[in-house]
Amino acid sequence: MRLTLRARLALWAALATGVAVLLVGAGLYWSVNGFLWQAQEQRVNSVLGAVQGRVEGLLRPRQDDDLLGSLLGPQPVSISQSDLERIADDVDRRGVDLRVIARQGAELVAVGTPSFPADVAVNLGPGLHRTGTHLILQRALRGVSLQVAVDARSLREAREAFLRALTALVPLALLLSLLVGWVVAGRLLRPVRALEGAAHAIGEGGDLRRPLPGAGDGDELARLALTLQQSFARLADARDREQGFLRAAAHDLRSPLAALTARVEGTLARDRDAERYRADLREIGTDITRLSTLANHLLLLARDPAAVQRAPVPLRDLAADAVDRARELDPLADVDLDGAEAVTVPGDRVLLGQAIWNLTTNAVRHAPGATVLVQVRAEPGGAAVTVQDDGPGVDAATLARLGEAFYRPDASRTADASGAGGHGLGLALARHVAQLHGGTLDLDSAPGAGFRATLHLPG
């Protein structure tokens, strides 16, 4: 079972809080424990300093430098248990015990207060020692060793109390952080739920231009909503273009199909002579050519950009072929080629050849009797193919729409002489080819100033 985003955020918040509490607790435990041990060590040292002189004063002096003393050997300890009790009571009655250890022959003799811990060995050695319940500080005096024991059970109890508090605090902190994380995650994800609802409504209703709640330049969610809104708007534009394209394609396909069907039915309606059959077949062939050209252009427009080849293409050869075909199309057309140097660009030979041919035949059809010049030249970063005529030109409103699929000015529609075969796809295909190759198609014209189309291609 996959947890929701809200649950995951709440769990991560609880985990982060638990880790933070554990780290803080461990740091506090280490710091407080060190401070308490240091306080106990200072206490036992202060007690030792207070009792050391009094214990030394009660000890019988040894006559180390006296011959008799050296012959007699070590003398017995001259301090009693009551003396040590009195000294301990005078110094601190709160868990302080004393013990004096002396060597009597081969044995160690110890005298201490009644409550001195029995588990402390008499041969610890000088320095500070720790047992389960006491801190023991031993120091060598004149012929004896003095042990000072300070009760450290309060330190252990403080540690245990701290651990109990930490053990109770961690689950409470986790529970509280889980609850707070759940609430905060819900508030943070509220715009996401609103965005989800709006996207669902858009998917159900199909209104891709519907504004999304919270879209703007604020936080990350606002920018996400704005990006989705812009993406939906682009999809709406693409859908509108596709629907318009399909409607125009259906319209342009329906007309020649209807004409072709009518001619075939009329031809088969009654017997005709051979010459009339040949004339009807020529008209049918014209309609079939028109349909074939339209289908070819539609396929080229729908071509996948990933399928575009990237091979060296000689633009001058393609331009020369377009000029020759234009002269064959209209022997009276004045079409010339200006391309002294060979220019090569990477691209798809079929697409580039079709684009140059469309620009050339567009000029021949729209400017009958005008001079058409096809130029191929290298330019910084690539190459350019320009097709220019000195015909009547077009106005600014018409120029702005040229290049749209199936757009034909009224004059062209009535004359059936637009683009490639009169379908309004010639310039649209040329612009699409330029975009597929990372280039551009620039159109420039004015009434009475001719028409110029320039295909820019990167090298």
Coordinates of C-alpha atoms in Angstrom, one line a residue:
M1 CA 0.0 0.0 0.0
R2 CA 1.5 3.3 -1.1
L3 CA 1.1 6.1 1.4
T4 CA -0.4 9.4 0.4
L5 CA 1.8 12.5 0.0
R6 CA 0.3 14.0 3.1
A7 CA 1.0 10.9 5.2
R8 CA 4.6 10.8 3.9
L9 CA 5.1 14.4 4.8
A10 CA 3.7 13.9 8.3
L11 CA 5.9 10.8 8.8
W12 CA 9.0 12.6 7.6
A13 CA 8.2 15.5 10.0
A14 CA 7.8 13.0 12.9
L15 CA 11.0 11.3 12.0
A16 CA 12.9 14.6 11.8
T17 CA 11.5 15.7 15.2
G18 CA 12.4 12.3 16.8
V19 CA 16.0 12.5 15.5
A20 CA 16.2 16.1 16.7
V21 CA 14.9 15.2 20.2
L22 CA 17.3 12.2 20.4
L23 CA 20.3 14.4 19.4
V24 CA 19.4 17.1 21.8
G25 CA 18.7 14.6 24.6
A26 CA 22.0 12.9 24.0
G27 CA 23.8 16.2 24.0
L28 CA 22.1 17.3 27.2
Y29 CA 22.8 13.9 28.8
W30 CA 26.4 14.1 28.0
S31 CA 26.8 17.7 29.1
V32 CA 24.8 17.3 32.4
N33 CA 26.4 14.0 33.2
G34 CA 29.9 15.5 32.7
F35 CA 29.0 18.5 34.8
L36 CA 27.7 16.3 37.7
W37 CA 30.7 14.1 37.6
Q38 CA 32.9 17.1 37.6
A39 CA 31.0 18.5 40.6
Q40 CA 31.4 15.2 42.5
E41 CA 35.1 15.1 41.8
Q42 CA 35.5 18.7 43.0
R43 CA 33.5 17.7 46.1
V44 CA 35.6 14.7 46.9
N45 CA 38.8 16.7 46.4
S46 CA 37.6 19.5 48.7
V47 CA 36.7 16.9 51.3
L48 CA 40.1 15.3 51.0
G49 CA 41.8 18.7 51.4
A50 CA 39.7 19.4 54.5
V51 CA 40.3 16.1 56.3
Q52 CA 43.9 15.4 55.3
G53 CA 45.5 17.7 57.9
R54 CA 43.3 16.5 60.8
V55 CA 44.0 12.9 59.9
E56 CA 47.7 13.5 59.8
G57 CA 47.5 15.2 63.2
L58 CA 46.0 12.1 64.8
L59 CA 48.6 9.8 63.4
R60 CA 51.4 8.7 65.8
P61 CA 54.7 10.1 64.3
R62 CA 57.1 7.5 63.0
Q63 CA 60.7 7.7 64.1
D64 CA 62.3 6.9 60.8
D65 CA 65.5 8.7 61.6
D66 CA 65.7 7.2 65.1
L67 CA 67.7 4.0 65.4
L68 CA 65.2 2.4 67.8
G69 CA 62.3 3.3 65.4
S70 CA 64.1 1.6 62.6
L71 CA 64.8 -1.5 64.7
L72 CA 61.2 -1.7 65.9
G73 CA 59.7 -1.3 62.4
P74 CA 56.4 0.3 61.4
Q75 CA 54.2 1.4 64.3
P76 CA 50.5 0.5 64.6
V77 CA 47.9 3.0 63.5
S78 CA 47.0 5.3 66.4
I79 CA 43.6 6.6 65.0
S80 CA 40.3 5.2 65.9
Q81 CA 37.0 4.7 64.2
S82 CA 35.4 7.4 66.4
D83 CA 38.1 9.8 65.4
L84 CA 37.3 9.3 61.7
E85 CA 33.5 9.6 62.4
R86 CA 34.0 12.9 64.1
I87 CA 36.2 14.2 61.3
A88 CA 33.6 13.1 58.7
D89 CA 30.8 14.7 60.6
D90 CA 32.7 17.9 61.0
V91 CA 33.4 18.1 57.3
D92 CA 30.2 16.9 55.7
R93 CA 27.4 14.7 57.0
R94 CA 26.0 14.1 53.5
G95 CA 27.4 10.8 52.4
V96 CA 31.1 11.3 53.2
D97 CA 33.1 8.4 54.7
L98 CA 36.8 8.0 55.6
R99 CA 39.2 5.1 55.9
V100 CA 42.8 5.0 56.9
I101 CA 44.9 2.0 55.6
A102 CA 48.3 1.1 57.1
R103 CA 50.6 -1.8 56.7
Q104 CA 51.2 -4.0 59.8
G105 CA 53.9 -6.5 58.9
A106 CA 52.7 -8.3 55.8
E107 CA 49.1 -7.3 56.2
L108 CA 47.1 -4.1 55.4
V109 CA 45.1 -2.8 58.4
A110 CA 42.1 -0.5 57.7
V111 CA 40.2 1.7 60.1
G112 CA 37.2 3.6 58.8
T113 CA 33.8 5.0 59.5
P114 CA 31.0 2.4 59.9
S115 CA 29.2 3.3 56.6
F116 CA 32.3 3.2 54.5
P117 CA 31.5 0.9 51.5
A118 CA 32.7 -2.6 52.1
D119 CA 33.2 -3.4 48.5
V120 CA 36.1 -1.0 48.1
A121 CA 39.4 -2.7 48.1
V122 CA 42.2 -1.6 50.5
N123 CA 44.8 -1.7 47.7
L124 CA 43.3 0.6 45.1
G125 CA 46.3 2.8 44.8
P126 CA 46.5 6.6 44.7
G127 CA 44.0 8.6 42.6
L128 CA 40.3 8.8 41.9
H129 CA 38.3 5.7 41.5
R130 CA 34.6 5.0 40.7
T131 CA 32.5 2.2 42.0
G132 CA 28.8 1.6 41.4
T133 CA 27.6 3.9 44.2
H134 CA 30.7 5.9 45.4
L135 CA 33.6 8.0 44.2
I136 CA 36.8 7.0 46.0
L137 CA 39.8 9.3 46.3
Q138 CA 42.9 7.8 47.8
R139 CA 46.0 9.7 48.8
A140 CA 49.2 8.5 50.6
L141 CA 50.0 10.3 53.9
R142 CA 52.9 9.6 56.3
G143 CA 53.1 5.8 56.4
V144 CA 49.4 5.4 55.7
S145 CA 46.8 5.8 52.9
L146 CA 43.7 7.9 53.3
Q147 CA 40.6 7.0 51.3
V148 CA 37.7 9.4 51.0
A149 CA 34.4 8.0 49.8
V150 CA 31.6 10.3 48.5
D151 CA 28.1 8.8 47.8
A152 CA 27.4 9.1 44.1
R153 CA 24.0 7.5 44.1
S154 CA 22.4 10.9 43.6
L155 CA 24.3 11.2 40.3
R156 CA 23.0 7.8 39.2
E157 CA 19.5 8.7 40.2
A158 CA 19.8 11.9 38.2
R159 CA 20.9 10.0 35.2
E160 CA 18.1 7.5 35.5
A161 CA 15.5 10.3 36.0
F162 CA 16.9 12.0 32.9
L163 CA 16.6 8.8 30.9
R164 CA 13.1 8.2 32.1
A165 CA 12.1 11.7 31.1
L166 CA 13.7 11.3 27.7
T167 CA 12.0 7.9 27.2
A168 CA 8.7 9.5 27.9
L169 CA 9.4 12.7 25.9
V170 CA 10.5 11.0 22.6
P171 CA 7.1 9.2 22.0
L172 CA 5.2 12.3 23.0
A173 CA 7.4 14.4 20.6
L174 CA 6.9 11.9 17.8
L175 CA 3.1 11.9 18.3
L176 CA 2.9 15.6 18.5
S177 CA 5.1 16.2 15.5
L178 CA 3.1 13.6 13.6
L179 CA -0.1 15.4 14.4
V180 CA 1.3 18.8 13.6
G181 CA 2.9 17.5 10.4
W182 CA -0.4 16.0 9.3
V183 CA -2.2 19.3 9.9
V184 CA 0.6 21.4 8.2
A185 CA 0.9 19.0 5.3
G186 CA -2.9 19.2 4.8
R187 CA -2.7 23.0 4.7
L188 CA 0.3 23.0 2.4
L189 CA -1.4 20.5 0.0
R190 CA -4.7 22.3 -0.1
P191 CA -3.6 24.2 -3.2
V192 CA -2.6 20.9 -4.8
R193 CA -6.0 19.4 -4.1
A194 CA -7.6 22.5 -5.6
L195 CA -5.3 22.2 -8.6
E196 CA -6.2 18.6 -9.0
G197 CA -9.9 19.4 -8.9
A198 CA -9.5 22.1 -11.5
A199 CA -7.4 19.8 -13.8
H200 CA -10.1 17.1 -13.4
A201 CA -12.8 19.6 -14.3
I202 CA -10.8 20.6 -17.4
G203 CA -10.3 17.0 -18.4
E204 CA -14.1 16.4 -18.0
G205 CA -15.2 19.6 -19.7
G206 CA -12.5 20.0 -22.3
D207 CA -12.1 23.7 -21.6
L208 CA -8.3 23.9 -21.8
R209 CA -8.3 27.7 -21.4
R210 CA -9.9 27.6 -18.0
P211 CA -7.8 29.5 -15.4
L212 CA -6.2 27.3 -12.8
P213 CA -6.6 28.4 -9.1
G214 CA -3.5 29.9 -7.5
A215 CA -1.6 30.4 -10.8
G216 CA 1.0 33.1 -10.6
D217 CA 4.6 34.0 -9.8
G218 CA 4.4 33.3 -6.0
D219 CA 5.7 30.1 -4.5
E220 CA 6.5 26.8 -6.2
L221 CA 2.9 25.7 -6.3
A222 CA 1.8 28.9 -7.9
R223 CA 4.5 28.6 -10.5
L224 CA 3.5 25.0 -11.1
A225 CA -0.2 26.1 -11.6
L226 CA 1.0 28.8 -14.0
T227 CA 3.1 26.4 -16.0
L228 CA 0.2 23.9 -16.3
Q229 CA -2.2 26.7 -17.3
Q230 CA 0.2 27.9 -20.0
S231 CA 0.7 24.3 -21.2
F232 CA -3.0 23.7 -21.3
A233 CA -3.4 27.0 -23.3
R234 CA -0.7 25.8 -25.8
L235 CA -2.6 22.4 -26.1
A236 CA -5.8 24.3 -26.8
D237 CA -4.1 26.3 -29.5
A238 CA -2.7 23.1 -31.0
R239 CA -6.1 21.5 -30.8
D240 CA -7.7 24.4 -32.5
R241 CA -5.0 24.4 -35.3
E242 CA -5.5 20.6 -35.7
Q243 CA -9.3 20.9 -35.9
G244 CA -9.0 23.8 -38.4
F245 CA -6.4 21.8 -40.4
L246 CA -8.6 18.7 -40.5
R247 CA -11.7 20.7 -41.5
A248 CA -9.8 22.5 -44.3
A249 CA -8.2 19.2 -45.4
A250 CA -11.6 17.5 -45.5
H251 CA -13.0 20.4 -47.5
D252 CA -10.2 20.4 -50.0
L253 CA -10.3 16.7 -50.4
R254 CA -14.1 16.7 -50.7
S255 CA -14.1 19.0 -53.7
P256 CA -11.8 17.1 -56.1
L257 CA -13.3 13.8 -54.9
A258 CA -16.8 15.1 -55.8
A259 CA -15.6 16.4 -59.1
L260 CA -13.8 13.1 -59.9
T261 CA -16.9 11.2 -58.9
A262 CA -19.1 13.4 -61.1
R263 CA -16.8 13.0 -64.1
V264 CA -16.7 9.3 -63.8
E265 CA -20.4 9.0 -63.4
G266 CA -21.0 11.3 -66.4
T267 CA -18.6 9.4 -68.5
L268 CA -20.2 6.1 -67.7
A269 CA -23.8 7.5 -68.1
R270 CA -23.8 7.0 -71.9
D271 CA -21.6 5.8 -74.7
R272 CA -19.1 8.3 -76.1
D273 CA -16.6 8.4 -78.9
A274 CA -12.9 7.7 -78.3
E275 CA -11.9 11.4 -78.3
R276 CA -14.4 12.3 -75.7
Y277 CA -13.3 9.4 -73.5
R278 CA -9.7 10.6 -73.8
A279 CA -10.8 14.2 -72.8
D280 CA -12.7 12.8 -69.8
L281 CA -9.7 10.7 -68.8
R282 CA -7.4 13.7 -69.0
E283 CA -9.7 15.6 -66.7
I284 CA -9.8 12.7 -64.3
G285 CA -6.0 12.5 -64.4
T286 CA -5.9 16.2 -63.5
D287 CA -8.1 15.6 -60.5
I288 CA -6.1 12.6 -59.4
T289 CA -2.9 14.6 -59.7
R290 CA -4.5 17.3 -57.6
L291 CA -5.4 14.7 -55.0
S292 CA -2.0 13.2 -55.0
T293 CA -0.3 16.5 -54.6
L294 CA -2.6 17.4 -51.7
A295 CA -2.0 14.0 -50.0
N296 CA 1.8 14.3 -50.4
H297 CA 1.8 17.8 -48.8
L298 CA -0.4 16.6 -45.9
L299 CA 2.0 13.7 -45.3
L300 CA 5.0 16.0 -45.4
L301 CA 3.3 18.4 -42.9
A302 CA 2.5 15.5 -40.6
R303 CA 6.1 14.1 -40.7
D304 CA 7.7 13.2 -37.4
P305 CA 10.6 15.6 -36.7
A306 CA 12.6 12.6 -35.4
A307 CA 12.4 11.0 -38.9
V308 CA 14.1 14.0 -40.6
Q309 CA 17.4 12.9 -42.1
R310 CA 20.6 14.8 -41.5
A311 CA 22.8 14.4 -44.6
P312 CA 24.8 17.0 -46.6
V313 CA 22.3 18.6 -49.1
P314 CA 23.6 20.7 -52.1
L315 CA 21.1 23.6 -52.2
R316 CA 22.3 24.9 -55.6
D317 CA 21.3 21.5 -57.2
L318 CA 17.9 21.6 -55.6
A319 CA 17.4 25.2 -56.7
A320 CA 18.5 24.4 -60.3
D321 CA 16.0 21.4 -60.3
A322 CA 13.2 23.7 -59.1
V323 CA 14.0 26.3 -61.8
D324 CA 14.0 23.6 -64.5
R325 CA 10.6 22.2 -63.4
A326 CA 9.1 25.7 -63.2
R327 CA 10.2 26.3 -66.8
E328 CA 8.6 23.0 -67.8
L329 CA 5.4 24.0 -65.9
D330 CA 5.2 27.3 -67.8
P331 CA 7.5 27.6 -70.9
L332 CA 6.8 31.3 -71.0
A333 CA 7.8 31.9 -67.4
D334 CA 10.9 34.0 -66.9
V335 CA 12.7 32.1 -64.1
D336 CA 16.5 32.4 -63.5
L337 CA 19.0 31.0 -61.0
D338 CA 21.7 33.0 -59.2
G339 CA 24.0 30.6 -57.4
A340 CA 27.6 30.7 -58.4
E341 CA 29.0 28.7 -55.5
A342 CA 28.1 25.3 -54.2
V343 CA 26.4 25.6 -50.8
T344 CA 25.8 22.6 -48.6
V345 CA 23.7 22.3 -45.4
P346 CA 22.8 19.2 -43.3
G347 CA 19.2 18.2 -43.7
D348 CA 16.6 16.1 -45.5
R349 CA 17.0 16.3 -49.3
V350 CA 13.3 15.4 -50.0
L351 CA 11.9 18.1 -47.6
L352 CA 14.3 20.8 -48.6
G353 CA 13.7 20.1 -52.3
Q354 CA 10.0 20.3 -51.8
A355 CA 10.3 23.5 -49.9
I356 CA 12.4 25.2 -52.6
W357 CA 10.0 23.9 -55.3
N358 CA 7.0 25.3 -53.5
L359 CA 8.6 28.7 -53.2
T360 CA 9.5 28.7 -56.9
T361 CA 6.1 27.5 -58.2
N362 CA 4.3 29.9 -55.8
A363 CA 6.1 32.8 -57.4
V364 CA 5.4 31.5 -61.0
R365 CA 1.7 31.0 -60.3
H366 CA 1.0 34.2 -58.4
A367 CA 3.1 36.5 -60.6
P368 CA 2.3 35.4 -64.2
G369 CA 4.6 37.2 -66.7
A370 CA 6.9 38.5 -63.9
T371 CA 10.6 37.8 -63.6
V372 CA 11.4 35.2 -60.9
L373 CA 14.9 35.0 -59.5
V374 CA 16.1 32.1 -57.3
Q375 CA 19.2 32.9 -55.3
V376 CA 21.4 30.6 -53.3
R377 CA 24.0 32.1 -51.0
A378 CA 26.1 31.3 -48.0
E379 CA 25.6 33.4 -44.9
P380 CA 27.2 33.4 -41.4
G381 CA 26.2 30.2 -39.7
G382 CA 24.4 28.6 -42.6
A383 CA 22.8 29.4 -46.0
A384 CA 19.8 31.1 -47.5
V385 CA 17.6 30.4 -50.5
T386 CA 15.7 33.5 -51.8
V387 CA 12.9 33.4 -54.4
Q388 CA 11.9 36.9 -55.6
D389 CA 9.5 38.1 -58.2
D390 CA 8.6 41.6 -59.4
G391 CA 4.9 40.8 -59.5
P392 CA 2.0 42.8 -58.0
G393 CA 2.8 41.8 -54.4
V394 CA 0.4 41.5 -51.5
D395 CA -0.9 43.8 -48.8
A396 CA 0.2 43.7 -45.1
A397 CA -2.9 41.8 -43.9
T398 CA -2.5 39.1 -46.5
L399 CA 1.2 38.9 -45.9
A400 CA 0.6 38.3 -42.2
R401 CA -1.4 35.2 -42.9
L402 CA 0.6 33.7 -45.7
G403 CA 2.2 30.5 -44.5
E404 CA -0.9 29.3 -42.6
A405 CA -2.1 25.9 -43.7
F406 CA -5.0 26.1 -46.2
Y407 CA -5.0 29.9 -46.1
R408 CA -5.6 31.3 -49.6
P409 CA -6.4 34.9 -50.5
D410 CA -9.7 35.4 -52.2
A411 CA -8.0 36.2 -55.5
S412 CA -6.1 33.0 -55.3
R413 CA -9.1 30.9 -54.4
T414 CA -11.1 32.2 -57.4
A415 CA -8.1 31.7 -59.7
D416 CA -7.2 28.3 -58.1
A417 CA -3.6 29.3 -58.2
S418 CA -2.3 29.3 -54.6
G419 CA 0.7 27.5 -53.3
A420 CA 1.2 24.0 -54.6
G421 CA -1.8 23.1 -56.7
G422 CA -4.1 25.7 -55.2
H423 CA -4.5 24.2 -51.7
G424 CA -2.8 26.8 -49.6
L425 CA -0.2 24.4 -48.4
G426 CA 2.9 25.5 -50.4
L427 CA 4.2 28.3 -48.0
A428 CA 2.9 26.4 -45.0
L429 CA 5.0 23.4 -46.0
A430 CA 8.1 25.5 -46.7
R431 CA 7.8 27.2 -43.2
H432 CA 7.3 23.8 -41.6
V433 CA 10.5 22.4 -43.3
A434 CA 12.4 25.4 -42.2
Q435 CA 11.4 24.8 -38.6
L436 CA 12.2 21.1 -38.8
H437 CA 15.8 22.1 -39.8
G438 CA 16.1 24.8 -37.1
G439 CA 15.7 27.6 -39.7
T440 CA 13.1 30.3 -40.6
L441 CA 11.1 31.4 -43.5
D442 CA 10.9 35.2 -44.0
L443 CA 8.2 36.7 -46.3
D444 CA 8.5 40.3 -47.5
S445 CA 6.1 42.1 -49.9
A446 CA 4.1 45.2 -50.5
P447 CA 1.5 46.1 -53.1
G448 CA 3.2 46.8 -56.4
A449 CA 6.7 45.9 -54.9
G450 CA 6.9 42.2 -55.7
F451 CA 7.2 39.3 -53.4
R452 CA 10.3 37.8 -51.7
A453 CA 10.5 34.6 -49.7
T454 CA 13.8 33.7 -48.0
L455 CA 14.5 30.3 -46.5
H456 CA 17.3 30.5 -43.9
L457 CA 18.9 27.2 -42.9
P458 CA 21.7 26.6 -40.3
G459 CA 25.0 25.2 -41.5

